[in-house]
CSV table of C-alpha atoms in Angstrom, one decimal:
chain,number,residue,atom,x,y,z
A,139,MET,CA,-63.3,-172.1,161.4
A,140,PRO,CA,-64.0,-168.6,162.0
A,141,ASP,CA,-66.6,-166.4,163.1
A,142,GLY,CA,-68.4,-163.6,161.7
A,143,SER,CA,-66.0,-161.3,163.2
A,144,GLY,CA,-63.3,-162.6,162.1
A,145,LEU,CA,-64.3,-163.2,158.5
A,146,LEU,CA,-64.9,-159.3,158.7
A,147,LEU,CA,-61.0,-158.1,160.5
A,148,THR,CA,-59.6,-160.8,157.4
A,149,ARG,CA,-61.3,-158.8,154.7
A,150,GLY,CA,-60.3,-155.6,156.7
A,151,ARG,CA,-56.9,-156.9,156.4
A,152,ARG,CA,-57.0,-157.4,152.7
A,153,ARG,CA,-58.5,-154.3,152.0
A,154,ALA,CA,-55.7,-152.8,153.8
A,155,HIS,CA,-53.4,-154.1,152.4
A,156,THR,CA,-54.3,-153.4,148.2
A,157,SER,CA,-52.1,-155.6,146.2
A,158,PRO,CA,-51.1,-153.9,142.4
A,159,ASN,CA,-53.7,-155.7,140.9
A,160,ALA,CA,-56.4,-154.3,142.9
A,161,PRO,CA,-58.7,-151.8,141.5
A,162,ARG,CA,-57.6,-147.8,142.6
A,163,PRO,CA,-60.5,-145.6,144.4
A,164,ALA,CA,-61.4,-143.2,141.4
A,165,ALA,CA,-60.5,-140.2,141.7
A,166,GLY,CA,-63.5,-138.7,140.9
A,167,THR,CA,-65.9,-138.4,138.3
A,168,ALA,CA,-66.1,-134.7,136.9
A,169,PRO,CA,-63.5,-134.8,134.2
A,170,LEU,CA,-66.0,-137.5,132.7
A,171,VAL,CA,-68.8,-135.7,133.6
A,172,ALA,CA,-67.6,-133.1,131.5
A,173,LEU,CA,-66.8,-135.3,128.7
A,174,ALA,CA,-69.9,-136.2,127.8
A,175,ALA,CA,-71.0,-133.4,127.5
A,176,VAL,CA,-69.0,-131.9,125.2
A,177,PHE,CA,-69.5,-134.6,123.4
A,178,THR,CA,-73.6,-134.4,123.5
A,179,LEU,CA,-72.7,-130.2,122.7
A,180,ALA,CA,-70.4,-131.6,119.6
A,181,GLN,CA,-72.9,-133.7,118.1
A,182,LEU,CA,-75.9,-131.5,118.3
A,183,VAL,CA,-73.5,-128.6,116.9
A,184,LEU,CA,-71.5,-130.8,114.1
A,185,VAL,CA,-74.0,-133.1,112.9
A,186,ARG,CA,-77.2,-130.9,113.3
A,187,PRO,CA,-80.1,-132.3,114.5
A,188,GLY,CA,-82.3,-131.1,111.0
A,189,LEU,CA,-80.5,-134.3,109.1
A,190,GLY,CA,-82.8,-136.7,107.5
A,191,LEU,CA,-83.4,-140.6,108.2
A,192,GLY,CA,-81.3,-142.1,106.8
A,193,TRP,CA,-81.9,-145.5,104.9
A,194,ASP,CA,-81.2,-148.4,107.7
A,195,GLU,CA,-82.6,-145.3,110.2
A,196,ILE,CA,-85.9,-145.7,108.5
A,197,VAL,CA,-86.0,-149.0,108.6
A,198,TYR,CA,-85.9,-149.4,112.7
A,199,VAL,CA,-87.9,-146.1,113.5
A,200,SER,CA,-90.6,-146.9,111.0
A,201,GLN,CA,-91.0,-149.7,113.4
A,202,VAL,CA,-92.7,-147.8,116.3
A,203,THR,CA,-94.0,-145.0,114.6
A,204,SER,CA,-97.7,-144.4,114.0
A,205,HIS,CA,-96.3,-141.4,111.2
A,206,HIS,CA,-95.3,-144.1,108.3
A,207,PRO,CA,-95.3,-147.5,107.1
A,208,ALA,CA,-93.5,-149.9,109.2
A,209,ALA,CA,-90.7,-150.8,106.2
A,210,PHE,CA,-89.2,-154.3,105.7
A,211,PHE,CA,-87.1,-156.2,108.7
A,212,SER,CA,-84.3,-158.5,107.6
A,213,ALA,CA,-83.2,-161.2,109.4
A,214,PRO,CA,-79.8,-159.7,110.7
A,215,ARG,CA,-81.4,-156.5,112.5
A,216,SER,CA,-82.6,-156.5,115.5
A,217,ARG,CA,-85.1,-154.5,117.8
A,218,GLY,CA,-83.0,-152.6,120.5
A,219,VAL,CA,-82.6,-149.3,118.7
A,220,SER,CA,-86.2,-149.3,117.5
A,221,LEU,CA,-87.1,-149.6,121.3
A,222,LEU,CA,-84.3,-146.8,122.0
A,223,VAL,CA,-86.1,-144.7,119.5
A,224,ALA,CA,-89.7,-145.2,120.6
A,225,PRO,CA,-90.0,-143.0,123.6
A,226,VAL,CA,-90.1,-140.1,120.7
A,227,ALA,CA,-90.9,-142.0,117.9
A,228,SER,CA,-94.2,-143.8,119.2
A,229,TRP,CA,-95.4,-140.1,119.3
A,230,SER,CA,-93.4,-137.7,117.1
A,231,SER,CA,-92.3,-137.2,113.6
A,232,SER,CA,-90.0,-134.6,114.0
A,233,THR,CA,-86.2,-136.0,113.2
A,234,VAL,CA,-85.0,-132.9,115.5
A,235,LEU,CA,-86.9,-133.8,118.6
A,236,LEU,CA,-85.1,-137.5,117.2
A,237,ARG,CA,-81.9,-136.8,116.9
A,238,VAL,CA,-81.5,-134.4,120.2
A,239,HIS,CA,-83.2,-137.1,122.2
A,240,LEU,CA,-80.2,-139.8,120.9
A,241,ALA,CA,-77.2,-137.2,121.0
A,242,LEU,CA,-78.5,-136.8,125.3
A,243,LEU,CA,-78.3,-141.0,125.4
A,244,SER,CA,-75.0,-141.2,123.9
A,245,GLY,CA,-73.8,-138.6,126.1
A,246,LEU,CA,-75.3,-139.9,129.4
A,247,ALA,CA,-74.2,-143.4,128.1
A,248,LEU,CA,-70.7,-142.5,127.4
A,249,TYR,CA,-70.9,-141.6,131.1
A,250,LEU,CA,-72.1,-145.0,132.3
A,251,ALA,CA,-69.7,-147.0,130.3
A,252,LEU,CA,-66.4,-145.2,131.1
A,253,ARG,CA,-67.4,-145.3,134.7
A,254,ALA,CA,-67.1,-149.1,134.7
A,255,TRP,CA,-63.7,-148.6,134.5
A,256,ARG,CA,-63.5,-146.4,137.4
A,257,GLY,CA,-60.4,-147.6,139.2
A,258,LEU,CA,-58.7,-149.6,136.8
A,259,PHE,CA,-57.4,-146.8,135.1
A,260,PRO,CA,-56.6,-143.4,136.8
A,261,THR,CA,-59.2,-140.9,135.3
A,262,ARG,CA,-57.1,-138.7,133.2
A,263,VAL,CA,-56.8,-141.7,131.2
A,264,LEU,CA,-60.2,-142.5,131.0
A,265,VAL,CA,-60.9,-139.5,130.0
A,266,ALA,CA,-58.4,-139.9,127.4
A,267,ALA,CA,-60.1,-142.8,126.1
A,268,GLY,CA,-63.2,-141.2,126.0
A,269,ALA,CA,-62.2,-137.9,124.2
A,270,PHE,CA,-60.2,-140.3,121.4
A,271,TYR,CA,-63.4,-142.4,120.9
A,272,ALA,CA,-66.1,-139.5,120.6
A,273,SER,CA,-63.7,-137.8,118.7
A,274,LEU,CA,-63.7,-140.0,115.7
A,275,TRP,CA,-65.8,-139.1,113.1
A,276,VAL,CA,-68.1,-142.5,113.0
A,277,THR,CA,-68.9,-141.4,116.9
A,278,LEU,CA,-70.0,-138.4,116.1
A,279,PHE,CA,-71.8,-139.0,113.5
A,280,TYR,CA,-73.4,-141.2,114.4
A,281,GLY,CA,-73.8,-140.9,118.2
A,282,PRO,CA,-77.1,-139.3,117.1
A,283,GLN,CA,-78.6,-141.6,114.8
A,284,ALA,CA,-81.2,-144.3,115.7
A,285,MET,CA,-78.6,-147.1,114.4
A,286,PRO,CA,-76.8,-149.7,116.5
A,287,ASN,CA,-72.9,-149.9,116.1
A,288,HIS,CA,-72.5,-146.8,118.9
A,289,TRP,CA,-74.6,-148.9,121.3
A,290,VAL,CA,-72.8,-151.7,120.9
A,291,ALA,CA,-69.3,-150.1,121.7
A,292,ILE,CA,-71.1,-148.7,125.2
A,293,GLY,CA,-72.1,-152.0,126.0
A,294,ALA,CA,-68.8,-153.7,125.1
A,295,LEU,CA,-67.2,-150.7,127.5
A,296,ILE,CA,-69.5,-151.5,130.2
A,297,THR,CA,-69.6,-155.3,130.7
A,298,VAL,CA,-65.4,-155.2,129.7
A,299,GLY,CA,-64.8,-153.1,132.2
A,300,SER,CA,-67.4,-154.5,134.9
A,301,PHE,CA,-66.3,-157.8,134.5
A,302,LEU,CA,-62.8,-156.5,135.5
A,303,ARG,CA,-63.7,-155.3,138.6
A,304,TYR,CA,-65.5,-158.1,140.0
A,305,HIS,CA,-62.5,-159.8,138.7
A,306,ALA,CA,-60.4,-158.1,141.1
A,307,ASP,CA,-62.9,-157.8,143.4
A,308,PRO,CA,-65.8,-159.9,144.0
A,309,SER,CA,-66.8,-157.8,147.3
A,310,VAL,CA,-67.8,-155.2,144.1
A,311,ARG,CA,-71.2,-156.7,143.5
A,312,GLY,CA,-72.3,-154.0,141.6
A,313,ALA,CA,-70.2,-154.9,138.7
A,314,LEU,CA,-71.5,-158.4,138.3
A,315,TRP,CA,-74.9,-156.2,137.2
A,316,GLY,CA,-72.6,-154.1,135.0
A,317,VAL,CA,-71.2,-157.7,133.1
A,318,VAL,CA,-75.6,-158.2,133.3
A,319,ALA,CA,-76.6,-155.3,131.2
A,320,GLY,CA,-73.9,-154.4,129.6
A,321,ALA,CA,-74.5,-157.9,128.1
A,322,ALA,CA,-77.5,-157.3,127.7
A,323,LEU,CA,-77.4,-153.9,125.8
A,324,MET,CA,-75.1,-155.4,123.2
A,325,ALA,CA,-76.6,-158.5,121.8
A,326,TRP,CA,-80.5,-156.0,122.8
A,327,MET,CA,-78.6,-153.9,119.8
A,328,ARG,CA,-76.8,-156.4,117.6
A,329,PRO,CA,-77.3,-160.3,119.0
A,330,THR,CA,-74.0,-161.7,116.6
A,331,ASP,CA,-71.8,-158.5,117.4
A,332,ALA,CA,-72.0,-159.0,121.2
A,333,VAL,CA,-71.4,-162.9,121.2
A,334,TRP,CA,-68.0,-162.0,118.7
A,335,VAL,CA,-66.6,-159.1,121.9
A,336,MET,CA,-68.1,-161.8,125.3
A,337,VAL,CA,-66.1,-164.9,123.3
A,338,PRO,CA,-62.2,-163.7,125.3
A,339,LEU,CA,-64.9,-163.4,129.0
A,340,PHE,CA,-66.5,-166.9,128.2
A,341,VAL,CA,-63.1,-168.2,127.5
A,342,LEU,CA,-61.6,-166.2,131.4
A,343,ALA,CA,-64.3,-167.4,133.0
A,344,LEU,CA,-64.5,-170.4,132.1
A,345,ALA,CA,-60.2,-170.9,132.4
A,346,GLY,CA,-60.7,-169.2,135.8
A,347,ARG,CA,-63.9,-171.0,137.2
A,348,ARG,CA,-65.2,-167.7,137.7
A,349,GLY,CA,-68.7,-169.2,138.1
A,350,ARG,CA,-70.5,-166.0,139.1
A,351,LEU,CA,-69.0,-164.1,135.6
A,352,LEU,CA,-70.0,-166.7,133.7
A,353,LEU,CA,-73.7,-167.3,135.1
A,354,ALA,CA,-73.8,-162.7,134.6
A,355,SER,CA,-72.1,-163.1,131.0
A,356,ALA,CA,-74.4,-165.5,130.1
A,357,ALA,CA,-77.6,-164.6,131.8
A,358,GLY,CA,-77.0,-160.6,129.9
A,359,LEU,CA,-76.5,-162.3,126.7
A,360,ALA,CA,-79.3,-164.4,127.3
A,361,ALA,CA,-81.8,-161.7,128.1
A,362,GLY,CA,-81.2,-159.2,125.4
A,363,ALA,CA,-81.0,-161.7,122.8
A,364,ALA,CA,-84.4,-163.6,123.8
A,365,GLU,CA,-86.4,-161.4,121.1
A,366,TRP,CA,-84.7,-162.0,118.2
A,367,VAL,CA,-83.9,-166.1,119.1
A,368,ALA,CA,-87.9,-165.5,119.6
A,369,GLU,CA,-88.8,-163.7,116.2
A,370,ALA,CA,-86.1,-166.6,114.7
A,371,TYR,CA,-88.6,-169.5,115.1
A,372,ALA,CA,-91.6,-167.3,115.4
A,373,GLY,CA,-90.5,-165.5,111.8
A,374,TYR,CA,-87.9,-168.5,110.1
A,375,GLY,CA,-88.9,-171.4,111.6
A,376,SER,CA,-85.5,-171.5,113.9
A,377,LEU,CA,-82.5,-169.8,114.8
A,378,GLY,CA,-80.3,-171.8,112.5
A,379,ALA,CA,-82.5,-170.3,109.1
A,380,ARG,CA,-82.2,-166.8,110.5
A,381,LEU,CA,-78.3,-167.2,110.5
A,382,ALA,CA,-78.8,-168.6,107.1
A,383,GLU,CA,-80.9,-165.9,105.8
A,384,ALA,CA,-79.0,-163.0,107.6
A,385,SER,CA,-75.1,-164.7,106.0
A,386,ARG,CA,-77.5,-164.8,102.9
A,387,ILE,CA,-77.9,-160.8,103.1
A,388,GLN,CA,-74.6,-160.1,104.1
A,389,GLY,CA,-73.3,-161.8,101.3
A,390,GLY,CA,-72.5,-164.7,102.8
A,391,LEU,CA,-70.4,-165.4,105.3
A,392,GLY,CA,-66.9,-166.9,105.2
A,393,TRP,CA,-63.5,-165.9,104.5
A,394,HIS,CA,-63.2,-162.0,102.8
A,395,MET,CA,-60.4,-159.8,103.0
A,396,ALA,CA,-62.1,-156.7,104.0
A,397,VAL,CA,-59.5,-154.4,105.9
A,398,ASP,CA,-58.4,-153.2,102.6
A,399,ASP,CA,-62.7,-151.8,102.0
A,400,GLN,CA,-62.4,-150.7,105.9
A,401,LEU,CA,-59.6,-148.4,104.9
A,402,ARG,CA,-61.9,-146.7,101.9
A,403,SER,CA,-64.4,-146.3,104.0
A,404,LEU,CA,-62.7,-144.3,106.1
A,405,GLY,CA,-62.9,-141.3,104.1
A,406,GLY,CA,-66.7,-140.7,104.7
A,407,ARG,CA,-68.5,-143.1,102.9
A,408,GLY,CA,-71.8,-145.1,105.1
A,409,LEU,CA,-71.5,-148.3,103.5
A,410,CYS,CA,-68.9,-149.4,101.3
A,411,ARG,CA,-71.1,-152.2,98.9
A,412,PRO,CA,-69.3,-153.2,96.4
A,413,CYS,CA,-66.3,-151.2,97.6
A,414,THR,CA,-64.4,-150.0,95.0
A,415,GLY,CA,-62.6,-147.1,94.2
A,416,PRO,CA,-59.7,-145.1,95.3
A,417,MET,CA,-57.9,-145.4,98.8
A,418,PRO,CA,-58.5,-142.0,101.0
A,419,HIS,CA,-55.7,-139.9,100.9
A,420,PRO,CA,-53.3,-141.3,103.8
A,421,VAL,CA,-53.4,-138.4,106.4
A,422,VAL,CA,-56.8,-140.0,106.9
A,423,THR,CA,-56.2,-143.7,107.4
A,424,LEU,CA,-53.0,-142.7,109.3
A,425,TRP,CA,-54.9,-143.4,112.6
A,426,TRP,CA,-56.1,-146.9,111.7
A,427,PHE,CA,-52.6,-147.9,111.7
A,428,ALA,CA,-51.1,-145.8,114.7
A,429,LEU,CA,-54.2,-147.7,116.8
A,430,PRO,CA,-52.2,-151.4,117.3
A,431,LEU,CA,-49.0,-149.7,117.4
A,432,LEU,CA,-49.9,-147.3,120.4
A,433,ALA,CA,-52.1,-150.3,121.6
A,434,ALA,CA,-48.7,-152.4,121.8
A,435,VAL,CA,-47.3,-149.3,124.2
A,436,GLY,CA,-50.2,-149.9,126.1
A,437,LEU,CA,-50.0,-153.5,126.7
A,438,VAL,CA,-46.0,-153.3,127.4
A,439,VAL,CA,-47.0,-150.3,129.9
A,440,ALA,CA,-49.4,-152.2,131.8
A,441,VAL,CA,-46.8,-155.5,132.0
A,442,ARG,CA,-44.2,-153.5,133.6
A,443,ALA,CA,-46.6,-152.0,135.9
A,444,ARG,CA,-48.2,-155.5,136.8
A,445,ARG,CA,-51.8,-154.6,135.8
A,446,VAL,CA,-51.9,-157.2,132.5
A,447,LEU,CA,-55.2,-158.2,132.3
A,448,ARG,CA,-56.8,-155.4,132.8
A,449,THR,CA,-55.1,-153.9,129.1
A,450,VAL,CA,-54.9,-157.3,128.0
A,451,LEU,CA,-58.2,-158.3,128.3
A,452,PRO,CA,-60.2,-155.3,126.2
A,453,LEU,CA,-57.4,-156.0,123.6
A,454,ALA,CA,-58.6,-159.4,122.7
A,455,CYS,CA,-62.5,-158.1,122.7
A,456,ALA,CA,-61.1,-155.6,120.9
A,457,THR,CA,-59.8,-158.0,118.5
A,458,THR,CA,-62.6,-160.3,118.4
A,459,ALA,CA,-65.4,-157.9,117.7
A,460,ALA,CA,-63.2,-156.8,115.0
A,461,LEU,CA,-62.2,-160.2,113.2
A,462,PRO,CA,-65.7,-160.6,111.5
A,463,TYR,CA,-65.6,-157.6,110.0
A,464,LEU,CA,-61.9,-157.7,108.5
A,465,PHE,CA,-62.1,-161.3,107.1
A,466,MET,CA,-65.5,-162.8,106.9
A,467,ILE,CA,-67.3,-160.4,105.5
A,468,GLY,CA,-67.6,-158.8,101.6
A,469,TYR,CA,-68.2,-155.5,102.0
A,470,ALA,CA,-67.7,-152.5,104.8
A,471,ALA,CA,-68.9,-149.4,106.7
A,472,PRO,CA,-67.2,-147.7,109.2
A,473,ARG,CA,-69.4,-148.4,112.1
A,474,PHE,CA,-68.9,-152.0,111.8
A,475,LEU,CA,-65.5,-151.7,114.3
A,476,GLN,CA,-67.2,-148.6,116.6
A,477,PRO,CA,-66.9,-151.2,119.5
A,478,ALA,CA,-63.2,-152.4,118.4
A,479,TYR,CA,-62.1,-148.5,118.6
A,480,ALA,CA,-63.8,-148.6,121.7
A,481,LEU,CA,-62.1,-151.4,123.6
A,482,LEU,CA,-58.8,-150.1,121.9
A,483,ALA,CA,-59.4,-147.0,123.2
A,484,ILE,CA,-58.3,-147.8,126.9
A,485,PRO,CA,-55.2,-149.2,126.2
A,486,VAL,CA,-53.8,-146.5,123.7
A,487,ALA,CA,-54.7,-144.0,126.1
A,488,ASP,CA,-52.7,-145.6,129.1
A,489,GLY,CA,-49.9,-146.1,126.2
A,490,LEU,CA,-50.0,-142.3,124.8
A,491,TRP,CA,-49.9,-141.1,129.2
A,492,HIS,CA,-46.8,-143.5,128.8
A,493,LEU,CA,-45.2,-141.3,126.4
A,494,VAL,CA,-45.8,-138.2,127.4
A,495,ARG,CA,-45.0,-139.1,131.1
A,496,LYS,CA,-41.4,-140.2,132.6
A,497,PRO,CA,-43.2,-142.3,135.4
A,498,ALA,CA,-41.9,-142.4,139.0
A,499,GLY,CA,-44.0,-143.4,141.9
A,500,GLN,CA,-44.4,-146.6,143.6
A,501,TRP,CA,-46.9,-148.7,145.5
A,502,ARG,CA,-48.0,-147.8,148.7
A,503,PRO,CA,-50.1,-150.5,150.2
A,504,GLY,CA,-53.4,-149.3,150.9
A,505,GLU,CA,-53.1,-146.0,148.5
A,506,GLY,CA,-52.3,-148.1,145.7
A,507,TRP,CA,-50.4,-147.1,142.8
A,508,ARG,CA,-49.1,-143.1,143.8
A,509,PRO,CA,-47.4,-141.8,140.3
A,510,ALA,CA,-45.0,-138.9,140.4
A,511,GLY,CA,-44.4,-138.7,137.1
A,512,ARG,CA,-42.9,-135.7,135.6
A,513,TRP,CA,-43.5,-134.4,131.9
A,514,ARG,CA,-41.3,-135.3,129.1
A,515,PRO,CA,-41.7,-131.8,127.3
A,516,ALA,CA,-40.5,-133.3,123.6
A,517,ALA,CA,-43.3,-136.3,123.8
A,518,ALA,CA,-45.4,-134.1,125.4
A,519,ALA,CA,-45.8,-131.4,122.1
A,520,LEU,CA,-45.1,-134.3,119.3
A,521,VAL,CA,-48.1,-135.8,120.7
A,522,ALA,CA,-49.8,-133.2,120.7
A,523,LEU,CA,-49.1,-131.8,117.5
A,524,ALA,CA,-50.4,-135.4,116.5
A,525,LEU,CA,-53.3,-135.7,118.3
A,526,ALA,CA,-54.4,-132.0,117.3
A,527,GLY,CA,-54.3,-133.5,113.3
A,528,HIS,CA,-56.0,-136.3,113.7
A,529,LEU,CA,-58.4,-134.1,115.6
A,530,ALA,CA,-58.7,-131.6,112.3
A,531,VAL,CA,-58.7,-134.3,110.0
A,532,GLN,CA,-61.6,-136.2,111.7
A,533,LEU,CA,-63.8,-133.2,111.8
A,534,ALA,CA,-62.6,-132.8,108.2
A,535,VAL,CA,-63.8,-136.0,107.2
A,536,LEU,CA,-67.6,-135.7,109.5
A,537,ALA,CA,-68.1,-132.3,107.7
A,538,HIS,CA,-67.9,-133.9,104.3
A,539,THR,CA,-69.7,-136.4,105.4
A,540,VAL,CA,-72.3,-134.8,107.0
A,541,ASP,CA,-72.6,-132.4,103.9
A,542,ARG,CA,-73.0,-135.7,101.3
A,543,ASN,CA,-75.7,-137.0,103.8
A,544,THR,CA,-77.9,-134.0,103.9
A,545,GLU,CA,-77.5,-133.2,99.8
A,546,SER,CA,-78.7,-137.3,99.4
A,547,ARG,CA,-81.9,-136.8,102.6
A,548,ARG,CA,-83.2,-134.0,100.3
A,549,ASP,CA,-82.9,-135.5,97.1
A,550,TRP,CA,-85.4,-138.1,98.8
A,551,THR,CA,-87.9,-135.2,100.4
A,552,ARG,CA,-87.8,-133.7,96.7
A,553,THR,CA,-88.5,-136.9,95.2
A,554,ALA,CA,-91.1,-137.3,97.7
A,555,GLY,CA,-93.1,-133.5,97.2
A,556,GLU,CA,-92.9,-134.4,93.2
A,557,LEU,CA,-94.9,-138.3,93.6
A,558,HIS,CA,-97.2,-136.0,96.2
A,559,ARG,CA,-97.3,-133.6,93.1
A,560,LEU,CA,-98.2,-136.9,90.3
A,561,GLY,CA,-100.3,-137.5,93.0
A,562,VAL,CA,-99.2,-140.6,94.9
A,563,ARG,CA,-100.5,-139.9,98.4
A,564,PRO,CA,-101.0,-141.8,101.7
A,565,PRO,CA,-102.1,-144.6,101.4
A,566,CYS,CA,-99.4,-145.6,98.7
A,567,LEU,CA,-96.6,-148.1,97.9
A,568,ILE,CA,-93.4,-147.7,96.5
A,569,THR,CA,-91.8,-150.2,94.6
A,570,GLY,CA,-88.3,-150.3,92.7
A,571,HIS,CA,-84.9,-147.8,93.6
A,572,GLU,CA,-84.0,-146.6,97.0
A,573,ALA,CA,-88.4,-147.9,97.4
A,574,ILE,CA,-87.9,-148.0,101.4
A,575,PRO,CA,-86.2,-144.6,102.0
A,576,VAL,CA,-88.6,-142.9,98.8
A,577,GLY,CA,-91.4,-144.3,100.5
A,578,TYR,CA,-90.8,-143.3,103.9
A,579,TYR,CA,-90.2,-139.5,103.1
A,580,THR,CA,-93.6,-140.3,100.9
A,581,GLY,CA,-95.2,-141.2,103.8
A,582,CYS,CA,-96.4,-144.6,101.5
A,583,SER,CA,-95.5,-148.6,102.4
A,584,SER,CA,-92.6,-150.0,100.3
A,585,GLY,CA,-92.9,-153.2,98.4
A,586,GLU,CA,-89.7,-155.5,96.9
A,587,THR,CA,-90.2,-158.5,94.4
A,588,GLY,CA,-86.7,-159.6,94.3
A,589,GLY,CA,-83.3,-158.7,96.5
A,590,ASN,CA,-82.6,-158.7,100.3
A,591,ASN,CA,-85.7,-156.8,100.7
A,592,GLU,CA,-88.0,-159.3,98.9
A,593,ASN,CA,-91.3,-158.7,100.6
A,594,THR,CA,-94.0,-159.0,98.3
A,595,THR,CA,-94.9,-160.6,94.7
A,596,VAL,CA,-96.2,-158.8,91.5
A,597,ALA,CA,-99.5,-160.3,91.9
A,598,GLU,CA,-100.0,-158.3,95.3
A,599,ILE,CA,-98.2,-155.4,93.5
A,600,LEU,CA,-100.9,-154.9,90.7
A,601,ARG,CA,-103.8,-156.1,93.2
A,602,THR,CA,-102.5,-152.8,96.1
A,603,ALA,CA,-102.9,-150.4,92.1
A,604,ASP,CA,-106.0,-151.8,92.1
A,605,ARG,CA,-106.9,-149.9,95.4
A,606,VAL,CA,-104.1,-147.0,96.3
A,607,PRO,CA,-101.7,-144.9,94.0
A,608,VAL,CA,-98.6,-147.3,92.8
A,609,ALA,CA,-95.5,-145.9,92.0
A,610,ALA,CA,-92.2,-147.8,90.5
A,611,LEU,CA,-88.6,-146.0,90.2
A,612,THR,CA,-86.1,-147.0,88.1
A,613,GLY,CA,-82.4,-145.7,88.9
A,614,PRO,CA,-80.0,-144.4,86.3
A,615,GLY,CA,-78.8,-147.2,84.1
A,616,GLY,CA,-81.9,-149.3,85.5
A,617,VAL,CA,-84.6,-151.9,83.8
A,618,PRO,CA,-88.0,-151.1,84.9
A,619,PRO,CA,-90.5,-154.5,86.1
A,620,ASP,CA,-92.4,-155.8,83.3
A,621,TYR,CA,-94.9,-155.2,84.5
A,622,ALA,CA,-94.7,-151.7,85.1
A,623,ARG,CA,-93.7,-151.1,81.7
A,624,PRO,CA,-96.9,-150.3,80.4
A,625,TRP,CA,-97.7,-147.4,83.3
A,626,PRO,CA,-97.4,-143.6,82.2
A,627,VAL,CA,-94.1,-142.2,82.7
A,628,HIS,CA,-92.0,-139.4,84.8
A,629,LYS,CA,-89.0,-137.9,85.0
A,630,ILE,CA,-88.2,-137.1,88.3
A,631,SER,CA,-84.3,-135.6,88.6
A,632,ASP,CA,-81.8,-139.3,87.1
A,633,LEU,CA,-85.2,-140.9,88.6
A,634,GLU,CA,-87.3,-142.4,85.9
A,635,VAL,CA,-91.1,-143.3,88.0
A,636,ARG,CA,-94.0,-145.2,86.7
A,637,ILE,CA,-97.2,-144.7,88.6
A,638,ALA,CA,-100.8,-147.1,87.4
A,639,PRO,CA,-103.1,-145.4,86.4
A,640,ALA,CA,-105.6,-144.5,88.8
A,641,PRO,CA,-107.6,-146.9,91.0
A,642,ARG,CA,-110.9,-148.0,89.4
A,643,GLN,CA,-113.7,-146.0,90.4
A,644,GLY,CA,-115.8,-148.4,92.8
A,645,ALA,CA,-112.6,-150.0,94.3
A,646,SER,CA,-112.7,-151.9,97.7
A,647,GLY,CA,-110.3,-150.3,99.5
């Protein structure tokens, strides 16, 4: 049995003769810092910090702000986003400040996520992968928003990259903590999404008998999901009951062909439910079909370079992350696939670099792969042209999406102003059509007697009307609730607003 010095010498010799499958030293992080800075700036310029809060954002932000009543928090949601925005939302009602806070965090997170892959791929590949993911309109649009999917994508990149680094070299103990942190971040934001991403990692850890990797993966997942599970028992009676309620709200999870729904959503639709209407122009969806082809090129490159695992694993995790949203849910939102896009970006970038450069290098002991590739002028020109067109399409869709969402949120602001004019001021209650966003912008609580956001009863609404102003909103073509039919009716844009008679004098508050 070797003594301590012998063991150190053995380890030294192993490091001196680096195998083709071992991670390479990082070639510098300055390009990653620059990419993160550009991503942050692009969010602030293109999405604009003044964009009002959207429906889902309102639910998350209202849980921690002292300026608005908390909106109903349904079973599928997790409180990670609420905690993410708490450092700002807990003391300030400024949307601009919140957007800047989230944009800065998004840029920093992208840098850390790509840095987790250092040594697994050349820096140029990581920069290209980050640029591809960051330039998608869905990434730019949701980066500065209080939504969970971008953060699941960041956690997925950190987890898979750290997993691969530790798998290749168990002496890199920091990578093991990266697995824990990345898995916890994913589960903190969306526990069910985290489980889907982690499936290939658990399989690989079990098959390879990597106990520490298995423990780190499980510990991270458990740490991030602990609050969600505890809330399931406290609020729903059991974990199974919460999962069942979450499935009901999402339309019943099971076999659903949602691929066409996802394609329809690529034109800038935040939520495609029900997902009807024409498909976007083919130029808008072309990149979506090119992704698997470019990922296949990346896989071929990996096979030839004898580094299959570091390409296959992100592909496998991207596949399991996308499966439930492509085949198990009856509606679509482009943000649902952000974790898959982030993971696919690595092999796609590797494939693109292979297309524009002709490999002409070799493995050198102690140095790893030393490429001396020559440019392929024709291929480089074609790839550059395709990427420029792709970027132009993404920016066009982003501009259209920002404009449409800005206008819809201004509508909520105008509706709130009219309600104030009609005497509906905090404390107050809004119910009916778009009660959650209109209630938030008005400064009122929101309540529903049915549907996915059911949180009150008719009797409770009527009791509330004896104390504070209550307004029932009816959308175009809608039918007002029976209890509100006798109330005075007003028109605000295309809404019918029925306001309960003023509370009785002397009613208790």
